């Protein structure tokens, strides 16, 4: 009887063992012990490069801005120079030696070098820079061979939980591989680039990884690593990559010889759907992109899009917010059409939008070099293309600052990219030639009217 009780107790104990423990097993063969990402890394690693950028900066003593100091001590002829260096990674995307990296890695660089995985170094020229996506394309100089490349994955097919590898040069220690999973897709509240749509991963990404490859388990480029969320400066498991489908558009523009990326233009301003707007429209969820206004004769207008339409999908893909629509629309190939689903008066309407670039006639972009507060500013007339590029209302008129040179007066006095110049010394500024003419005259005081972020600002600066 005692033996029976003991056997019964043993069976009850075994039944209580968690199912998870029963799933564990010893590797059945030597082959299972050798499971590895090695074959993928071996194939991919030669196409990932290190990017070294350097620029010369001039150390300027702030005392030189004091006229009394200059009067008594004079102005030294040559200020000391310093070489500022930055380090990043890149991906070879064409056998001829075309490399894609982050724009912030090479921004303002006077010299760029690319180091291959086999330790060879090449001088590189900047073919194209696209600040809107934080991407840049380089070409190796004096190269006469075919280089290994990575093929693009279709980043729209990625799923949360997919295993990915991040390859780059963190902290300059040398080429390094880390692995993780895709933590999230379509991250739109990151604030890194104009196109807020990122792949989030927990694969370790650190400073120096910028511009490196995020690859999937087929060895294809899923994205270009661009940023991390960190309080310490090191990886905390929250990294972001630009999706391969956006990278593909930038690389295609570089291959075609363009100096700027050509993208489709909608010709409508979109806004997010807040819970209050959703309640007003009778929506169950605050999702979609609400059309605020439509530019006359634009692709949106010709497709029949109207103010108050709610865009819910493009080419069968759901649109959660304006950032998601901007990304989806920007990655569509020019020359064709896209089908946009909108909700209008409680009904779903399908519209066909032509994929065309924004008109850029009359841009007349110039750099102001005369002695004035605008010295070093690049300004342009506001064409539809300029308005789209700088996120201005398409019906905005006037002259806008499109860029600022380092060390220029305009940058030092506080002008910013996107500032709209309305008037200078009571002269209305309607086009770039007006501003150029206004800056030719010397003045002791400069009274300037600027619009920044929708707010009009009046400033007075010394001559």
Coordinates of C-alpha atoms in Angstrom, one line a residue:
X1 CA 0.0 0.0 0.0
X2 CA 2.9 2.3 0.9
X3 CA 4.5 1.7 -2.5
X4 CA 1.2 2.5 -4.3
X5 CA 0.9 5.8 -2.4
X6 CA 4.5 6.7 -3.2
X7 CA 3.9 6.0 -6.9
X8 CA 0.7 8.1 -6.9
X9 CA 2.5 11.1 -5.3
X10 CA 5.3 10.9 -7.9
X11 CA 2.8 11.0 -10.7
X12 CA 1.1 14.1 -9.2
X13 CA 4.5 15.8 -8.9
X14 CA 5.4 15.1 -12.5
X15 CA 2.0 16.4 -13.7
X16 CA 2.7 19.7 -12.0
X17 CA 6.0 20.3 -13.9
X18 CA 5.4 23.3 -16.2
X19 CA 4.9 22.6 -19.9
X20 CA 7.8 25.0 -20.7
X21 CA 10.2 22.7 -19.0
X22 CA 9.0 19.8 -21.1
X23 CA 9.7 21.8 -24.3
X24 CA 13.4 22.0 -23.4
X25 CA 15.7 19.5 -24.9
X26 CA 19.3 18.7 -25.5
X27 CA 20.6 19.5 -29.0
X28 CA 20.1 16.4 -31.1
X29 CA 23.1 16.8 -33.3
X30 CA 26.4 18.7 -33.8
X31 CA 24.7 20.7 -36.6
X32 CA 22.2 22.2 -34.1
X33 CA 25.0 23.4 -31.9
X34 CA 26.4 25.3 -34.9
X35 CA 23.3 27.4 -35.7
X36 CA 24.6 30.9 -36.4
X37 CA 24.0 34.2 -38.1
X38 CA 27.6 33.8 -39.5
X39 CA 26.6 33.0 -43.1
X40 CA 24.5 36.2 -43.3
X41 CA 27.1 38.4 -41.7
X42 CA 29.8 36.9 -44.0
X43 CA 27.8 37.8 -47.1
X44 CA 26.7 41.3 -45.9
X45 CA 29.7 42.7 -44.0
X46 CA 31.8 43.5 -47.1
X47 CA 29.1 45.9 -48.3
X48 CA 29.1 47.9 -45.0
X49 CA 31.7 50.7 -44.8
X50 CA 33.0 53.2 -42.3
X51 CA 32.7 56.9 -43.2
X52 CA 35.1 59.5 -41.9
X53 CA 34.3 63.2 -42.4
X54 CA 36.4 66.2 -41.5
X55 CA 35.8 70.0 -41.8
X56 CA 38.0 73.0 -40.9
X57 CA 36.5 75.4 -38.4
X58 CA 38.0 78.8 -37.5
X59 CA 38.2 79.6 -33.8
X60 CA 36.9 83.1 -33.4
X61 CA 37.6 85.0 -30.2
X62 CA 34.3 86.7 -29.1
X63 CA 36.4 89.7 -28.0
X64 CA 36.9 90.5 -31.7
X65 CA 33.2 91.5 -31.8
X66 CA 33.9 94.3 -29.4
X67 CA 34.7 97.5 -31.3
X68 CA 36.7 98.9 -28.3
X69 CA 38.9 95.8 -28.2
X70 CA 39.5 96.0 -32.0
X71 CA 40.3 99.7 -31.7
X72 CA 43.0 99.3 -29.0
X73 CA 44.5 95.9 -29.9
X74 CA 43.9 95.6 -33.6
X75 CA 42.5 92.6 -35.4
X76 CA 44.8 89.6 -36.0
X77 CA 45.1 88.6 -39.7
X78 CA 44.6 84.9 -39.4
X79 CA 42.5 83.2 -36.8
X80 CA 43.6 79.7 -35.6
X81 CA 41.9 76.8 -37.4
X82 CA 40.8 73.5 -36.0
X83 CA 39.9 70.2 -37.7
X84 CA 36.6 68.8 -36.6
X85 CA 36.0 65.1 -37.4
X86 CA 32.9 62.9 -37.3
X87 CA 32.6 59.2 -37.7
X88 CA 29.8 57.1 -39.1
X89 CA 28.9 54.1 -41.2
X90 CA 27.6 53.6 -44.7
X91 CA 26.2 50.9 -47.0
X92 CA 27.4 50.2 -50.6
X93 CA 24.4 50.2 -52.8
X94 CA 25.9 50.1 -56.3
X95 CA 28.9 48.1 -57.6
X96 CA 30.4 51.3 -59.1
X97 CA 31.1 52.6 -55.6
X98 CA 27.9 54.4 -54.5
X99 CA 27.5 54.6 -50.7
X100 CA 24.5 55.7 -48.7
X101 CA 25.0 57.2 -45.3
X102 CA 23.3 59.7 -42.9
X103 CA 23.4 63.3 -43.9
X104 CA 24.4 64.4 -40.4
X105 CA 27.5 62.3 -40.7
X106 CA 28.9 64.3 -43.6
X107 CA 27.1 67.7 -43.1
X108 CA 29.5 70.6 -43.8
X109 CA 32.5 68.2 -44.4
X110 CA 35.4 69.5 -46.4
X111 CA 36.8 66.0 -46.8
X112 CA 35.2 62.5 -46.7
X113 CA 36.9 59.2 -46.6
X114 CA 35.4 55.7 -46.8
X115 CA 37.1 52.7 -45.3
X116 CA 36.1 49.2 -46.5
X117 CA 35.8 46.1 -44.4
X118 CA 39.2 44.9 -45.9
X119 CA 40.8 48.1 -44.4
X120 CA 41.3 49.9 -47.8
X121 CA 40.5 53.6 -47.8
X122 CA 39.1 55.8 -50.6
X123 CA 38.4 59.5 -50.9
X124 CA 34.8 60.1 -51.6
X125 CA 32.7 62.9 -53.2
X126 CA 29.3 63.9 -52.0
X127 CA 26.8 63.1 -54.8
X128 CA 23.6 64.1 -53.2
X129 CA 22.4 65.3 -49.7
X130 CA 18.8 65.1 -48.6
X131 CA 18.3 66.8 -45.2
X132 CA 14.6 65.9 -45.3
X133 CA 15.4 62.2 -44.8
X134 CA 18.8 62.6 -43.2
X135 CA 20.4 60.6 -46.0
X136 CA 23.4 61.3 -48.3
X137 CA 24.9 59.5 -51.2
X138 CA 28.7 59.3 -51.7
X139 CA 30.8 58.0 -54.6
X140 CA 34.3 56.5 -54.2
X141 CA 37.0 58.4 -56.1
X142 CA 39.6 56.7 -58.3
X143 CA 37.9 53.2 -57.9
X144 CA 38.1 50.9 -60.9
X145 CA 36.5 47.7 -59.6
X146 CA 33.1 46.3 -58.7
X147 CA 32.2 46.4 -55.1
X148 CA 29.9 44.1 -53.1
X149 CA 26.5 45.6 -52.5
X150 CA 23.3 45.1 -50.5
X151 CA 19.9 44.6 -52.2
X152 CA 16.9 46.5 -50.8
X153 CA 14.3 44.7 -48.9
X154 CA 10.6 45.7 -49.2
X155 CA 10.4 47.5 -45.8
X156 CA 6.6 47.5 -46.0
X157 CA 6.6 43.7 -45.6
X158 CA 8.5 43.8 -42.3
X159 CA 6.7 42.7 -39.1
X160 CA 7.2 43.5 -35.5
X161 CA 9.2 40.6 -34.0
X162 CA 11.3 39.9 -37.1
X163 CA 14.9 39.3 -36.3
X164 CA 17.4 41.9 -37.7
X165 CA 21.1 42.6 -37.6
X166 CA 22.7 46.0 -37.1
X167 CA 26.1 46.5 -38.7
X168 CA 28.3 49.6 -38.2
X169 CA 31.2 51.1 -36.4
X170 CA 30.1 52.0 -32.9
X171 CA 32.4 54.4 -31.0
X172 CA 35.0 53.9 -33.7
X173 CA 36.0 50.4 -32.3
X174 CA 35.7 48.8 -35.8
X175 CA 33.0 47.0 -37.7
X176 CA 30.6 45.4 -35.3
X177 CA 27.4 43.2 -35.6
X178 CA 24.6 43.2 -33.1
X179 CA 21.2 41.5 -33.3
X180 CA 17.7 42.0 -32.1
X181 CA 14.2 42.2 -33.3
X182 CA 12.0 44.9 -34.9
X183 CA 10.3 46.5 -31.8
X184 CA 7.9 48.7 -33.7
X185 CA 7.0 50.0 -37.2
X186 CA 5.8 53.4 -38.4
X187 CA 7.2 55.3 -35.4
X188 CA 6.1 58.9 -36.2
X189 CA 6.8 60.9 -33.1
X190 CA 10.6 60.7 -33.1
X191 CA 11.4 64.2 -34.5
X192 CA 14.5 63.3 -36.4
X193 CA 13.7 64.2 -40.0
X194 CA 10.9 65.7 -42.1
X195 CA 9.5 62.2 -42.9
X196 CA 8.5 60.9 -39.5
X197 CA 8.3 57.1 -40.2
X198 CA 10.9 54.9 -38.7
X199 CA 11.7 51.3 -37.9
X200 CA 12.4 50.8 -34.2
X201 CA 14.7 48.0 -33.1
X202 CA 16.4 46.8 -29.9
X203 CA 19.5 45.7 -31.8
X204 CA 22.3 47.6 -30.1
X205 CA 23.0 50.8 -31.9
X206 CA 25.6 53.3 -30.6
X207 CA 27.3 56.5 -31.8
X208 CA 29.2 55.7 -34.9
X209 CA 26.5 53.3 -36.1
X210 CA 24.7 56.2 -37.9
X211 CA 24.4 55.3 -41.6
X212 CA 25.0 51.6 -41.1
X213 CA 22.9 48.7 -42.2
X214 CA 19.9 47.1 -40.6
X215 CA 19.5 43.8 -42.4
X216 CA 16.9 41.1 -42.4
X217 CA 17.4 37.4 -42.3
X218 CA 17.7 37.2 -46.1
X219 CA 20.7 39.5 -46.0
X220 CA 18.8 42.4 -47.5
X221 CA 18.9 46.0 -46.4
X222 CA 15.8 46.7 -44.3
X223 CA 16.8 50.2 -43.2
X224 CA 19.6 52.6 -42.5
X225 CA 20.4 53.1 -38.8
X226 CA 20.0 56.8 -38.0
X227 CA 19.4 57.5 -34.3
X228 CA 19.1 56.2 -30.8
X229 CA 17.0 57.2 -27.8
X230 CA 19.4 57.3 -24.9
X231 CA 20.0 59.2 -21.6
X232 CA 23.5 58.0 -21.2
X233 CA 24.8 58.2 -24.8
X234 CA 25.0 54.5 -25.2
X235 CA 22.5 51.9 -26.5
X236 CA 19.4 51.4 -24.3
X237 CA 17.6 49.2 -26.7
X238 CA 15.7 51.9 -28.6
X239 CA 17.2 52.5 -32.0
X240 CA 15.7 53.9 -35.1
X241 CA 16.3 53.2 -38.8
X242 CA 15.1 54.9 -42.0
X243 CA 13.0 52.3 -44.0
X244 CA 14.6 50.8 -47.1
X245 CA 11.8 52.0 -49.3
X246 CA 12.7 55.6 -48.5
X247 CA 16.4 54.9 -48.9
X248 CA 15.7 53.4 -52.3
X249 CA 14.1 56.7 -53.5
X250 CA 17.1 58.8 -52.5
X251 CA 19.6 56.4 -54.1
X252 CA 17.5 56.3 -57.3
X253 CA 17.7 60.1 -57.5
X254 CA 21.5 60.0 -57.1
X255 CA 21.9 57.3 -59.8
X256 CA 19.9 59.5 -62.2
X257 CA 22.3 62.3 -61.7
X258 CA 20.0 64.6 -59.8
X259 CA 21.3 67.0 -57.2
X260 CA 18.1 66.9 -55.2
X261 CA 15.6 64.1 -54.5
X262 CA 12.5 64.2 -56.7
X263 CA 9.3 63.2 -54.9
X264 CA 5.6 63.3 -55.7
X265 CA 3.7 66.4 -54.7
X266 CA 0.2 66.2 -53.3
X267 CA -0.7 69.9 -53.2
X268 CA -2.8 69.7 -50.0
X269 CA -2.1 70.5 -46.3
X270 CA -3.0 67.7 -43.9
X271 CA -3.6 67.7 -40.2
X272 CA -3.8 65.1 -37.5
X273 CA -7.1 63.9 -36.2
X274 CA -7.4 64.7 -32.5
X275 CA -9.9 63.0 -30.2
X276 CA -12.1 66.2 -30.4
X277 CA -12.0 66.2 -34.2
X278 CA -12.8 62.5 -34.2
X279 CA -15.8 63.1 -32.0
X280 CA -17.0 65.9 -34.2
X281 CA -16.7 63.7 -37.3
X282 CA -18.4 60.8 -35.6
X283 CA -15.3 58.6 -35.9
X284 CA -14.7 55.6 -33.6
X285 CA -10.9 56.2 -33.5
X286 CA -8.8 59.4 -33.9
X287 CA -7.0 58.1 -37.0
X288 CA -6.3 59.2 -40.6
X289 CA -5.1 62.5 -42.2
X290 CA -7.6 65.3 -42.4
X291 CA -7.3 67.6 -45.4
X292 CA -7.1 71.2 -44.2
X293 CA -6.8 72.9 -47.7
X294 CA -6.1 72.1 -51.3
X295 CA -4.0 74.1 -53.7
X296 CA -5.7 75.0 -56.9
X297 CA -4.5 73.1 -60.0
X298 CA -2.4 70.7 -57.9
X299 CA -2.5 66.9 -58.2
X300 CA -4.8 66.8 -55.2
X301 CA -7.2 69.3 -56.8
X302 CA -7.3 67.4 -60.1
X303 CA -8.0 64.1 -58.3
X304 CA -11.0 65.7 -56.6
X305 CA -9.7 65.9 -53.1
X306 CA -11.5 68.5 -51.0
X307 CA -11.1 70.2 -47.6
X308 CA -12.5 68.2 -44.7
X309 CA -11.9 64.9 -46.5
X310 CA -10.4 62.3 -44.3
X311 CA -7.6 60.2 -45.9
X312 CA -7.7 56.7 -44.5
X313 CA -5.6 54.7 -47.0
X314 CA -3.2 54.9 -49.9
X315 CA -2.8 52.1 -52.4
X316 CA -4.5 49.7 -49.9
X317 CA -2.2 50.6 -47.0
X318 CA -3.8 52.1 -43.9
X319 CA -3.0 55.8 -43.0
X320 CA -2.9 56.5 -39.3
X321 CA -1.8 60.1 -39.4
X322 CA -0.3 62.7 -41.8
X323 CA 3.2 61.5 -41.2
X324 CA 2.3 58.0 -42.3
X325 CA 0.7 59.4 -45.5
X326 CA 3.7 61.7 -46.2
X327 CA 6.0 58.7 -46.1
X328 CA 3.8 56.4 -48.1
X329 CA 3.2 59.1 -50.8
X330 CA 6.9 60.1 -50.9
X331 CA 8.0 56.6 -51.7
X332 CA 5.7 56.2 -54.7
X333 CA 7.4 56.3 -58.1
X334 CA 6.9 59.4 -60.2
X335 CA 4.9 59.2 -63.4
X336 CA 2.2 56.8 -62.3
X337 CA -0.8 57.3 -60.0
X338 CA -1.9 56.4 -56.5
X339 CA -5.3 55.4 -55.2
X340 CA -6.3 57.3 -52.1
X341 CA -9.3 56.3 -50.0
X342 CA -11.1 59.1 -48.3
X343 CA -14.1 59.3 -46.0
X344 CA -16.5 62.1 -47.1
X345 CA -19.9 62.6 -45.5
X346 CA -19.8 59.1 -44.0
X347 CA -19.0 57.4 -47.3
X348 CA -15.7 56.0 -48.6
X349 CA -14.6 57.6 -51.9
X350 CA -11.7 56.3 -54.0
X351 CA -9.6 59.0 -55.8
X352 CA -6.8 58.6 -58.3
X353 CA -3.9 61.1 -57.6
X354 CA -1.2 61.6 -60.4
X355 CA 2.3 61.3 -59.1
X356 CA 4.1 64.6 -60.2
X357 CA 6.8 66.8 -58.8
X358 CA 6.0 70.2 -57.5
X359 CA 6.5 73.1 -59.9
X360 CA 9.8 75.0 -59.2
X361 CA 9.6 77.8 -61.7
X362 CA 10.7 81.2 -60.5
X363 CA 12.7 79.9 -57.6
X364 CA 15.7 82.3 -58.3
X365 CA 17.8 81.1 -55.4
X366 CA 20.8 83.2 -54.5
X367 CA 23.4 83.6 -51.8
X368 CA 23.7 87.1 -50.3
X369 CA 27.3 88.2 -49.9
X370 CA 27.0 92.0 -49.3
X371 CA 27.7 93.5 -45.9
X372 CA 24.4 93.2 -44.1
X373 CA 22.7 91.0 -41.5
X374 CA 21.8 88.6 -44.4
X375 CA 25.4 87.9 -45.4
X376 CA 25.8 84.1 -45.9
X377 CA 22.0 83.4 -46.3
X378 CA 20.7 81.5 -49.2
X379 CA 17.3 82.8 -50.2
X380 CA 14.6 81.8 -52.7
X381 CA 11.3 82.9 -54.1
X382 CA 8.5 80.7 -52.7
X383 CA 7.5 78.3 -55.4
X384 CA 5.3 75.3 -54.8
X385 CA 8.5 73.1 -54.6
X386 CA 10.1 75.4 -52.0
X387 CA 6.9 75.5 -50.0
X388 CA 6.7 71.7 -50.0
X389 CA 10.3 71.4 -49.1
X390 CA 10.0 73.8 -46.1
X391 CA 6.5 72.8 -45.0
X392 CA 5.0 76.2 -45.8
X393 CA 1.5 76.8 -46.9
X394 CA 1.4 76.5 -50.7
X395 CA -0.2 79.9 -51.1
X396 CA 2.6 81.6 -49.2
X397 CA 4.3 84.4 -51.2
X398 CA 7.6 86.2 -50.7
X399 CA 11.3 85.3 -50.1
X400 CA 12.4 82.5 -47.7
X401 CA 15.7 81.5 -46.2
X402 CA 16.6 78.1 -47.5
X403 CA 20.1 77.7 -46.1
X404 CA 22.7 79.4 -44.0
X405 CA 26.5 79.2 -44.3
X406 CA 28.6 78.4 -41.2
X407 CA 30.2 81.5 -39.9
X408 CA 28.0 83.9 -41.9
X409 CA 26.5 87.0 -40.4
X410 CA 23.0 85.7 -41.0
X411 CA 23.6 82.6 -39.0
X412 CA 25.3 84.5 -36.1
X413 CA 22.5 87.0 -35.7
X414 CA 19.9 84.3 -35.5
X415 CA 18.2 83.8 -38.9
X416 CA 16.9 80.3 -39.4
X417 CA 16.0 78.1 -42.4
X418 CA 12.4 78.7 -43.2
X419 CA 12.3 82.4 -42.2
X420 CA 10.2 84.4 -44.6
X421 CA 11.5 88.0 -45.2
X422 CA 8.6 90.4 -45.6
X423 CA 10.3 93.8 -45.4
X424 CA 13.8 95.5 -44.9
X425 CA 14.0 99.1 -43.8
X426 CA 10.4 99.7 -44.7
X427 CA 10.9 98.2 -48.2
X428 CA 8.6 95.4 -49.1
X429 CA 10.4 92.2 -50.2
X430 CA 8.5 90.3 -52.9
X431 CA 11.3 88.5 -54.6
X432 CA 15.0 87.7 -54.2
X433 CA 16.1 90.6 -56.4
X434 CA 14.3 93.0 -54.0
X435 CA 16.3 91.6 -51.0
X436 CA 19.6 91.7 -52.9
X437 CA 19.0 95.3 -53.9
X438 CA 18.0 96.2 -50.3
X439 CA 21.2 94.7 -48.9
X440 CA 23.5 96.7 -51.3
X441 CA 22.8 99.9 -49.4
X442 CA 24.9 100.3 -46.2
X443 CA 22.9 101.2 -43.1
X444 CA 23.6 102.0 -39.4
X445 CA 20.4 100.2 -38.5
X446 CA 18.5 97.4 -40.2
X447 CA 14.7 97.1 -39.5
X448 CA 13.6 93.7 -40.6
X449 CA 10.2 92.0 -40.6
X450 CA 10.2 88.2 -40.6
X451 CA 7.6 85.5 -40.4
X452 CA 8.7 82.4 -38.4
X453 CA 6.4 79.6 -37.5
X454 CA 3.4 81.6 -38.5
X455 CA 4.3 84.5 -36.2
X456 CA 5.4 87.9 -37.5
X457 CA 8.5 89.3 -35.8
X458 CA 10.0 92.8 -36.1
X459 CA 13.7 93.1 -35.3
X460 CA 16.2 95.9 -35.4
X461 CA 19.9 95.1 -35.9
X462 CA 23.0 97.3 -36.0
X463 CA 24.9 97.9 -39.2

